[in-house]
XYZ file of C-alpha atoms in Angstrom:
682
model
C -107.667 43.244 16.337
C -111.211 41.876 16.266
C -112.524 38.463 16.935
C -112.553 37.166 13.381
C -112.393 34.137 11.191
C -109.569 33.461 8.756
C -111.334 35.626 6.216
C -111.361 38.526 8.666
C -115.194 38.701 8.562
C -116.859 39.036 11.971
C -118.895 35.999 12.972
C -122.385 37.334 13.644
C -124.908 34.622 12.944
C -124.258 30.915 13.146
C -126.590 28.771 10.987
C -125.393 25.720 12.899
C -123.863 24.050 9.849
C -121.326 24.691 7.110
C -122.956 22.508 4.454
C -124.904 24.099 1.605
C -127.893 21.844 2.245
C -127.862 22.598 5.976
C -127.701 26.367 5.406
C -130.498 26.157 2.838
C -132.648 24.261 5.337
C -131.914 26.871 8.023
C -133.120 29.552 5.588
C -136.319 27.639 4.867
C -136.887 27.226 8.619
C -137.357 31.017 8.781
C -140.633 30.386 6.890
C -140.516 33.378 4.576
C -143.257 33.348 1.957
C -141.847 32.638 -1.492
C -138.467 31.295 -0.234
C -138.534 27.618 -1.006
C -135.981 24.971 -1.814
C -134.759 26.557 -5.059
C -134.121 30.072 -3.737
C -132.721 28.890 -0.406
C -130.162 26.781 -2.255
C -129.205 29.775 -4.423
C -128.560 31.881 -1.318
C -126.642 29.093 0.404
C -124.441 28.435 -2.639
C -123.787 32.153 -3.132
C -122.840 33.127 0.431
C -122.128 29.863 2.297
C -121.957 30.128 6.076
C -122.038 33.923 5.807
C -125.522 33.935 4.281
C -127.209 35.088 7.488
C -124.560 37.717 8.115
C -125.053 39.086 4.606
C -128.839 39.187 4.932
C -128.653 41.012 8.232
C -126.072 43.560 7.115
C -128.084 44.789 4.157
C -130.984 44.063 1.855
C -128.603 44.599 -1.079
C -127.726 40.926 -1.060
C -130.792 40.407 -3.249
C -128.931 42.013 -6.177
C -126.713 38.926 -6.338
C -129.585 36.416 -6.394
C -131.953 35.947 -9.308
C -135.535 35.543 -8.137
C -135.276 37.628 -4.961
C -136.705 41.107 -5.087
C -136.769 43.881 -2.519
C -139.895 42.586 -0.767
C -138.548 39.072 -0.211
C -135.179 40.500 0.819
C -136.933 42.749 3.369
C -138.918 39.875 4.843
C -135.803 37.677 5.044
C -133.884 40.362 6.855
C -136.694 40.930 9.332
C -136.838 37.205 10.109
C -133.058 37.015 10.576
C -133.082 40.022 12.903
C -135.955 38.496 14.847
C -134.154 35.168 15.154
C -130.593 36.344 15.863
C -130.967 39.911 17.119
C -131.024 39.429 20.914
C -128.373 36.696 20.804
C -126.222 38.809 18.544
C -126.364 41.912 20.714
C -125.322 39.867 23.726
C -122.453 38.229 21.845
C -121.240 41.528 20.403
C -121.277 43.091 23.867
C -119.215 40.197 25.237
C -116.848 40.335 22.294
C -116.356 44.077 22.655
C -115.606 43.684 26.353
C -113.114 40.906 25.573
C -111.491 43.064 22.912
C -111.105 45.958 25.349
C -109.543 43.672 27.978
C -107.213 42.234 25.341
C -106.107 45.675 24.150
C -105.436 46.663 27.749
C -103.404 43.480 28.209
C -101.286 44.252 25.135
C -100.644 47.712 26.524
C -99.707 46.154 29.868
C -96.992 44.014 28.285
C -95.838 46.758 25.913
C -96.981 45.061 22.709
C -97.469 47.833 20.186
C -96.872 48.336 16.472
C -95.191 45.403 14.766
C -95.355 43.185 17.839
C -99.113 43.573 18.082
C -99.416 42.679 14.387
C -97.119 39.659 14.705
C -99.112 38.344 17.671
C -102.269 38.643 15.569
C -100.566 36.708 12.746
C -99.192 34.086 15.137
C -102.602 33.372 16.673
C -104.630 34.131 13.543
C -107.306 31.496 14.132
C -107.828 32.054 17.845
C -110.128 34.133 20.023
C -108.495 37.078 21.814
C -109.447 35.543 25.165
C -107.528 32.392 24.278
C -104.563 34.425 23.015
C -104.338 36.347 26.281
C -104.626 33.115 28.297
C -101.778 31.475 26.376
C -99.451 34.482 26.672
C -100.133 34.846 30.396
C -99.503 31.154 30.845
C -96.223 31.209 28.903
C -95.019 34.563 27.516
C -91.944 32.837 26.107
C -94.161 31.663 23.250
C -93.524 35.147 21.836
C -89.895 34.241 21.081
C -91.241 32.487 17.973
C -92.054 35.944 16.575
C -89.313 37.362 14.362
C -87.970 40.410 16.164
C -88.979 39.270 19.671
C -86.023 37.566 21.295
C -85.621 35.945 24.669
C -84.686 39.232 26.340
C -87.907 40.953 25.247
C -90.045 37.957 26.213
C -88.238 37.842 29.564
C -89.189 41.464 30.240
C -92.824 40.647 29.493
C -92.645 37.571 31.720
C -91.378 39.704 34.614
C -94.345 42.069 34.160
C -96.652 39.058 34.361
C -95.123 37.892 37.648
C -92.879 35.065 36.422
C -89.869 34.766 38.757
C -86.265 34.218 37.693
C -86.310 30.634 39.002
C -89.566 29.690 37.255
C -89.108 26.450 35.254
C -90.839 28.074 32.258
C -88.192 30.790 32.223
C -85.282 28.382 32.646
C -86.517 26.093 29.865
C -86.997 29.094 27.567
C -83.437 30.198 28.389
C -82.025 26.824 27.337
C -84.036 26.858 24.113
C -82.762 30.377 23.459
C -79.132 29.293 23.956
C -79.540 26.366 21.537
C -81.177 28.570 18.890
C -78.749 31.452 19.369
C -75.629 29.300 19.133
C -77.047 27.571 16.065
C -77.300 31.006 14.446
C -74.100 32.599 15.762
C -71.705 29.649 15.968
C -73.343 26.964 13.822
C -73.867 24.377 16.572
C -76.552 21.765 16.023
C -76.385 20.687 19.662
C -74.444 21.251 22.866
C -72.902 19.076 25.571
C -75.066 18.932 28.678
C -72.541 20.809 30.846
C -71.997 23.568 28.279
C -75.718 24.101 27.782
C -76.474 24.500 31.490
C -73.454 26.760 31.963
C -74.333 29.067 29.062
C -78.015 29.189 30.037
C -77.136 30.113 33.626
C -74.771 32.896 32.471
C -75.505 36.462 33.551
C -76.265 37.445 29.957
C -79.107 34.915 29.770
C -80.790 33.651 32.963
C -78.321 35.056 35.525
C -78.940 32.212 37.968
C -76.907 29.380 39.488
C -76.024 26.540 37.119
C -77.379 24.051 39.678
C -80.837 25.604 39.225
C -80.761 24.793 35.521
C -79.914 21.081 35.823
C -83.276 19.790 37.204
C -85.246 21.846 34.654
C -83.107 20.372 31.875
C -83.954 16.889 33.084
C -87.649 17.717 33.125
C -87.445 19.235 29.628
C -85.863 15.991 28.407
C -88.616 13.971 30.087
C -91.316 16.170 28.502
C -89.686 15.974 25.070
C -89.101 19.732 24.781
C -85.403 18.900 24.440
C -83.818 15.595 23.420
C -80.496 13.941 24.185
C -78.494 11.849 21.745
C -74.916 12.188 22.902
C -75.564 15.936 23.077
C -78.615 18.066 23.894
C -80.733 19.025 20.881
C -83.853 20.858 19.975
C -86.074 18.031 18.655
C -86.266 19.347 15.090
C -82.492 19.757 14.881
C -81.869 16.137 15.874
C -84.571 14.959 13.486
C -82.910 16.988 10.719
C -79.489 15.423 11.327
C -80.936 11.924 11.346
C -83.013 12.565 8.235
C -80.088 14.047 6.285
C -77.923 11.048 7.202
C -80.683 8.597 6.256
C -81.438 10.267 2.920
C -77.757 10.456 1.974
C -77.407 6.760 2.776
C -80.434 6.080 0.569
C -78.881 8.085 -2.262
C -75.778 5.935 -2.007
C -77.985 2.934 -2.786
C -78.820 4.562 -6.129
C -76.583 3.520 -8.987
C -76.054 5.363 -12.235
C -73.955 4.036 -15.085
C -71.665 1.072 -14.686
C -67.921 1.635 -14.520
C -67.302 0.873 -18.214
C -70.232 2.997 -19.402
C -69.160 5.862 -17.166
C -65.598 5.612 -18.462
C -66.778 5.713 -22.074
C -69.081 8.690 -21.395
C -66.248 10.507 -19.633
C -63.869 9.896 -22.558
C -66.423 11.162 -25.052
C -67.194 14.283 -22.968
C -63.531 15.197 -22.492
C -62.569 14.465 -26.086
C -65.223 16.844 -27.477
C -63.543 19.882 -25.945
C -60.163 21.460 -26.554
C -59.260 21.186 -22.880
C -56.757 18.721 -21.512
C -58.213 17.219 -18.329
C -56.064 15.809 -15.551
C -56.654 12.483 -13.814
C -58.606 14.049 -10.929
C -61.033 15.833 -13.256
C -61.648 12.663 -15.292
C -62.232 10.735 -12.075
C -64.762 13.368 -10.964
C -66.693 13.028 -14.226
C -66.751 9.228 -13.982
C -67.934 9.151 -10.369
C -70.615 11.750 -11.042
C -72.124 9.290 -13.522
C -71.785 6.212 -11.308
C -72.926 7.162 -7.821
C -76.155 8.458 -6.302
C -74.209 11.114 -4.419
C -70.645 12.407 -4.758
C -68.559 15.435 -3.790
C -66.094 17.487 -5.840
C -63.938 19.760 -3.714
C -60.991 22.001 -4.461
C -59.578 25.470 -4.012
C -59.732 28.424 -6.432
C -58.306 27.829 -9.886
C -58.309 24.028 -9.600
C -60.779 23.489 -12.425
C -64.077 22.899 -10.616
C -66.036 24.846 -13.241
C -64.198 23.130 -16.107
C -65.014 19.776 -14.524
C -68.656 20.770 -14.123
C -68.945 21.622 -17.828
C -67.500 18.195 -18.675
C -70.040 16.531 -16.372
C -72.898 18.341 -18.115
C -71.678 17.056 -21.491
C -71.250 13.543 -20.098
C -74.805 13.459 -18.731
C -76.075 13.423 -22.288
C -79.840 13.144 -22.330
C -80.168 12.927 -18.553
C -81.999 15.938 -17.146
C -80.294 18.059 -14.500
C -80.840 21.110 -12.303
C -78.088 23.562 -11.357
C -78.369 25.438 -8.078
C -76.431 27.281 -5.385
C -77.257 28.585 -1.891
C -77.189 32.309 -2.812
C -78.349 34.425 -5.715
C -74.840 35.676 -6.450
C -73.443 32.133 -6.499
C -76.280 31.022 -8.793
C -75.528 33.874 -11.192
C -71.842 32.891 -11.280
C -72.841 29.294 -12.007
C -75.131 30.460 -14.804
C -72.439 32.670 -16.353
C -69.714 30.006 -16.173
C -71.785 27.152 -17.653
C -74.121 28.996 -19.999
C -76.947 26.970 -18.460
C -79.836 28.023 -16.280
C -79.119 28.004 -12.551
C -81.117 29.144 -9.553
C -80.927 29.413 -5.809
C -81.857 26.300 -3.872
C -84.914 28.105 -2.520
C -86.097 28.944 -6.046
C -85.418 25.411 -7.260
C -87.525 24.050 -4.409
C -90.274 26.604 -5.180
C -90.219 28.169 -1.762
C -93.249 30.340 -0.895
C -93.574 30.202 2.858
C -93.025 26.454 2.601
C -91.044 24.389 0.134
C -93.206 23.456 -2.832
C -90.888 20.589 -3.730
C -90.545 17.698 -1.304
C -90.975 13.927 -1.142
C -94.639 14.313 -2.135
C -93.820 16.634 -5.054
C -90.199 15.891 -5.978
C -88.036 17.555 -8.596
C -88.407 15.945 -12.018
C -84.711 16.198 -12.942
C -82.504 13.104 -12.849
C -79.501 14.898 -11.351
C -79.228 17.897 -8.994
C -75.877 19.709 -9.047
C -75.186 22.198 -6.275
C -72.249 24.627 -6.254
C -70.808 26.410 -3.198
C -71.975 23.464 -1.121
C -69.888 24.480 1.895
C -72.551 27.151 2.484
C -75.442 24.688 2.808
C -76.613 24.401 6.397
C -78.372 21.420 7.922
C -81.966 22.585 7.421
C -81.452 23.581 3.800
C -79.747 20.271 3.049
C -82.716 18.426 4.511
C -85.090 20.387 2.271
C -82.934 19.690 -0.791
C -82.659 15.961 -0.103
C -86.407 15.677 0.427
C -86.979 17.047 -3.065
C -84.742 14.591 -4.961
C -86.895 12.018 -6.713
C -86.486 8.262 -6.149
C -83.568 7.159 -8.298
C -82.324 10.748 -8.586
C -78.714 11.730 -7.911
C -76.920 14.586 -6.164
C -73.548 16.164 -7.000
C -72.070 18.571 -4.449
C -69.337 20.988 -5.536
C -67.530 23.220 -3.087
C -64.358 24.276 -1.331
C -64.197 22.567 2.038
C -61.311 24.797 3.144
C -63.626 27.808 3.242
C -65.614 28.796 6.288
C -68.547 26.505 7.058
C -72.158 27.585 6.556
C -73.556 30.582 8.386
C -76.445 28.437 9.600
C -76.251 25.384 11.818
C -74.143 22.419 10.843
C -70.946 21.541 9.024
C -72.695 19.590 6.324
C -70.126 19.429 3.517
C -67.248 18.831 5.923
C -69.139 16.074 7.748
C -70.087 14.372 4.478
C -66.471 14.409 3.316
C -65.049 13.294 6.678
C -67.536 10.432 7.012
C -65.954 8.504 4.141
C -69.412 7.263 3.141
C -69.788 9.442 0.030
C -67.208 9.352 -2.814
C -65.040 12.483 -2.838
C -62.740 13.801 -5.556
C -60.227 16.483 -4.543
C -58.945 18.796 -7.251
C -55.476 20.057 -6.338
C -53.760 21.154 -9.563
C -53.963 24.931 -10.073
C -55.000 26.057 -13.553
C -56.544 29.496 -13.245
C -53.555 31.734 -12.633
C -52.941 34.404 -15.234
C -49.582 36.031 -15.810
C -48.975 38.727 -13.234
C -51.861 37.514 -11.029
C -51.179 36.604 -7.460
C -54.649 36.240 -5.875
C -54.979 32.488 -6.429
C -51.383 31.771 -5.447
C -51.840 33.851 -2.287
C -54.993 31.896 -1.402
C -53.219 28.554 -1.804
C -50.234 29.799 0.196
C -52.565 30.796 3.033
C -54.504 27.522 3.202
C -51.218 25.558 3.216
C -49.841 27.597 6.104
C -47.541 29.918 4.157
C -47.624 33.700 4.524
C -48.153 35.143 1.025
C -45.515 37.433 -0.423
C -46.772 40.836 0.729
C -44.138 42.629 -1.349
C -45.055 40.961 -4.622
C -45.204 43.082 -7.757
C -48.514 41.753 -9.071
C -51.236 44.071 -10.225
C -54.065 42.407 -8.320
C -52.815 41.619 -4.793
C -51.633 44.389 -2.479
C -50.761 44.870 1.148
C -51.111 48.317 2.722
C -49.573 48.475 6.201
C -51.337 50.360 8.971
C -49.714 51.152 12.306
C -52.950 50.830 14.309
C -56.726 50.570 14.007
C -57.167 54.316 13.537
C -54.828 54.373 10.555
C -56.423 51.228 9.129
C -59.857 52.836 9.440
C -58.844 55.998 7.604
C -57.064 53.991 4.908
C -60.151 51.855 4.259
C -62.449 54.880 4.010
C -60.029 56.637 1.657
C -59.746 53.532 -0.544
C -63.531 52.983 -0.712
C -64.584 56.599 -1.193
C -61.798 58.110 -3.278
C -58.847 56.062 -4.520
C -60.540 52.916 -5.838
C -63.639 54.547 -7.459
C -61.304 56.984 -9.223
C -58.918 54.313 -10.478
C -61.556 51.665 -11.256
C -64.883 53.390 -12.012
C -67.922 51.156 -12.131
C -66.290 48.291 -10.226
C -68.029 46.689 -7.244
C -66.006 47.351 -4.098
C -66.604 45.376 -0.908
C -64.963 45.915 2.492
C -64.527 42.670 4.485
C -63.928 42.598 8.244
C -63.178 39.726 10.637
C -65.988 40.794 12.960
C -68.703 43.372 13.530
C -68.156 44.203 17.227
C -69.173 47.613 18.588
C -66.113 49.608 19.604
C -63.820 47.738 17.201
C -62.706 50.603 14.974
C -62.338 48.480 11.866
C -65.378 46.295 12.503
C -68.556 46.486 10.423
C -70.606 48.259 13.077
C -68.151 51.161 13.238
C -67.088 51.286 9.586
C -70.553 51.217 8.015
C -71.833 54.600 9.293
C -68.512 56.187 8.312
C -68.642 54.616 4.855
C -72.305 55.633 4.497
C -71.334 59.262 5.101
C -68.388 59.023 2.706
C -70.122 57.105 -0.113
C -73.738 58.265 0.126
C -73.714 61.671 1.823
C -76.600 63.086 -0.203
C -78.964 60.128 -0.021
C -82.484 61.038 1.056
C -82.490 60.333 4.826
C -85.135 57.996 6.221
C -85.979 57.048 9.744
C -88.238 54.194 10.779
C -88.272 53.038 14.378
C -84.623 53.445 15.498
C -83.175 52.782 12.040
C -81.544 55.591 10.077
C -80.887 54.810 6.466
C -80.589 56.754 3.230
C -81.915 56.199 -0.230
C -79.453 54.179 -2.339
C -77.729 52.753 0.741
C -76.208 49.316 0.266
C -77.863 46.916 2.755
C -77.765 43.217 3.600
C -80.374 40.801 4.923
C -78.808 39.218 8.011
C -81.213 36.335 8.584
C -83.540 34.213 6.489
C -86.973 35.817 6.322
C -89.245 33.312 4.640
C -92.280 35.565 5.018
C -90.651 38.225 2.824
C -88.696 35.823 0.618
C -85.241 37.263 1.396
C -82.370 35.249 2.754
C -79.248 35.508 4.838
C -76.536 37.387 2.928
C -78.761 38.920 0.219
C -77.461 42.399 -0.692
C -79.855 45.074 -1.913
C -80.301 48.813 -2.381
C -82.620 51.076 -0.384
C -85.169 52.706 -2.701
C -87.292 54.712 -0.262
C -90.194 54.455 2.170
C -93.893 54.132 1.456
C -97.145 52.959 2.987
C -98.075 49.582 1.572
C -101.574 48.438 0.677
C -102.753 44.952 1.551
C -105.616 43.625 -0.563
C -107.929 40.665 -0.113
C -111.260 39.473 -1.491
C -113.971 38.757 1.050
C -115.845 35.486 0.749
C -119.087 36.902 2.101
C -119.563 39.815 -0.289
C -117.072 38.819 -3.004
C -115.658 42.323 -2.949
C -112.061 43.440 -2.822
C -111.013 45.154 0.375
C -107.779 46.904 1.162
C -105.923 48.307 4.131
C -103.086 50.823 4.136
C -100.235 50.004 6.516
C -100.203 51.975 9.759
C -96.560 52.963 9.297
C -94.375 53.396 6.225
C -92.248 50.447 5.158
C -88.659 50.561 3.961
C -88.464 49.493 0.311
C -85.360 47.531 -0.745
C -84.573 46.291 -4.240
C -82.713 42.996 -4.551
C -81.148 41.586 -7.734
C -83.208 38.976 -9.572
C -86.465 40.345 -8.143
C -88.968 42.413 -10.080
C -90.600 43.899 -6.992
C -89.174 45.695 -4.011
C -89.308 44.164 -0.534
C -91.153 46.168 2.116
C -89.813 46.107 5.680
C -91.890 47.263 8.617
C -90.309 48.116 11.955
C -90.579 44.485 13.066
C -88.506 43.138 10.185
C -85.914 45.903 10.019
C -83.740 44.498 12.780
C -82.399 41.984 10.272
C -81.385 44.619 7.697
C -77.998 46.314 8.046
C -75.708 48.576 6.082
C -73.402 46.505 3.889
C -70.666 48.858 2.692
C -68.604 46.694 5.026
C -69.582 43.169 5.946
C -68.062 40.252 7.813
C -66.051 37.666 5.954
C -68.576 35.043 7.083
C -71.389 36.933 5.357
C -69.422 37.197 2.107
C -69.424 33.430 1.526
C -70.678 32.412 -1.876
C -70.133 35.886 -3.308
C -67.460 37.375 -5.522
C -66.684 41.064 -5.903
C -64.597 42.943 -8.427
C -62.457 44.500 -5.699
C -62.127 43.280 -2.129
C -60.548 45.272 0.698
C -59.744 43.091 3.722
C -59.129 44.751 7.087
C -56.885 42.641 9.300
C -55.374 43.993 12.507
C -54.043 42.324 15.626
C -56.867 43.713 17.774
C -59.169 41.126 16.162
C -56.955 38.281 17.415
C -59.893 36.173 18.651
C -61.149 35.804 15.050
C -57.824 35.380 13.266
C -58.036 31.932 11.691
C -56.469 30.626 8.511
C -59.693 29.708 6.720
C -61.088 33.167 7.528
C -58.363 34.923 5.531
C -58.492 32.237 2.833
C -62.234 32.781 2.386
C -61.760 36.562 2.224
C -59.013 36.445 -0.413
C -60.996 34.059 -2.623
C -63.910 36.554 -2.764
C -61.854 38.855 -5.032
C -62.228 38.568 -8.797
C -59.870 41.316 -9.952
C -58.201 43.062 -6.997
C -57.487 42.033 -3.434
C -56.122 44.584 -0.950
C -55.227 43.752 2.643
C -55.065 46.686 5.059
C -53.542 46.047 8.481
C -50.360 44.797 10.026
C -48.021 41.995 9.058
C -48.166 40.409 12.510
C -51.920 39.921 12.203
C -51.476 38.175 8.852
C -48.745 35.925 10.241
C -50.910 35.065 13.264
C -53.895 34.280 11.038
C -51.952 31.985 8.713
C -50.370 30.154 11.653
C -53.736 29.517 13.343
C -55.130 26.486 11.520
C -57.321 25.302 14.382
C -60.974 25.776 13.555
C -63.619 26.435 16.116
C -65.368 23.096 16.468
C -69.050 22.866 15.666
C -71.148 20.484 17.674
C -72.729 18.145 15.167
C -73.109 14.364 14.883
C -73.877 14.111 11.174
C -70.528 12.439 10.450
C -71.183 9.739 13.040
C -74.782 9.259 11.938
C -73.656 8.757 8.335
C -71.362 5.943 9.432
C -74.117 4.062 11.272
């Protein structure tokens, strides 16, 4: 890393101004014969603040300027060297010394490879001396870098002499707990006692809980954390309040009157050959009347049929169809025959959301499917983009697992009673001989499905223990199912990933990789061992790369990437080849491949088997669910319900009957700490 400007051009000579007129005057002050107002302005307009740098680097700059020959260029350069030479040599010497000290510092803290690059990106506009000062002062700033967690920053802090009881460390530990539990358990906040207890735990700070309490109070005083019933990160509390406020504002918006809505509903339902029930007609009417409404229901209850009726009823009103994931958007597109996109694409995300309150969506109505998957931050972004007077229709199954990210947005909206909700309960989509939908409804209503049924799409294969279940799953995925159903997409779903759990994702994936892709070209980058054509999943939103939590792709190979940019001082294109090869992954709906360096790879995992949570919003031709009693801590009714509803054609459960009975009986959901419901009622 060098001491550079944003354009990556070394600052050599400072004309003392950035204005064209000021630079031109500085050139004239050099008193070069033949360089008057006209030519000085040409140089200033052509090169801006880098005019002096360009003149000193080479006489060739004259080729870009009409009226300046070699003689004038030579005299200009001599004058610049005379004026800036001694000062420049001193500055370069100081800069080089600072760069050497900075490089030594990075080596001291073990920042190499991707981490060194991410630090440079994080502090792109700052001098290396200032970067080193900030990191020494608070190394926990590095936790903002993707791939550098609290544990790594804590190791660096120890090297820099920060003790375990240092308030900076304790505050960083609390922030880490809040962020980690938002990601892993979906909490938006935590009770004071739970936060201090979890932060003090041996796996985080490993100190007494009493040592955390005073630092928490100081963090609240300083505004680093905030308290509103629970303890929040400031942005998380702001997000909850903003979502509640914007939903309340939407409810002030009115569409058609009751009579107009009724007439539009009747016309829309009469123009199809489908007989709609009362609930579906009610959903169509309310979608036309209110600024925001929710349609919820299980599989086969006619949500898609209702959506098509709504689209007809909207008439000339413009609308946008979207869903949280690419797979869900594709399903929406296929079922309606209308264009649909991910929420990120709809909001024109490119590092930041291109659509917001200052540049809202132009459509009158936004309709979002699989809304149970929308987390708090994504809902905030979506609501910001709805134009004044616009409306929002949320469609989803509230009995499924909540979003992977923080919040319980759809559930809180429904439970608040503030937004109109229509529940579809009558089952339509159940073909002769099919048992998948019936099994799903049995599960969510607390009934164990008939595991001895004679259907052709729902099977139970008993396994005496985890070892037998593991072998059965591998045999199904690698031999039996591909032979019987060639070309079908097969997905293994597990309750959890846990190392050591024989039928968890972490154990199954390497075994499935060997069974399904034994001849794939092996690749190794950092500590990651993958093969060409491996099935992989993005495990966390990466806005820099434009890939999102749950995206499934295929490994294509490894290659050195080339970064190109055009310099402002010589108007030439420069390029740099990456220091290490990057893993190339192809995702559906993208023309290009995504390149992962070693710093981004930690969020890419094999996806032959994935957790049920990660499968939300997706459907697969054939689903194999592994369910054994050893995963008792995860056995919850909505977990199995979500897994079964992922299957389009075949659903196979491998495990033991007791585990299924336990899962169906356990209706208690793990609570998520969120106050959106209460805020909506205020």
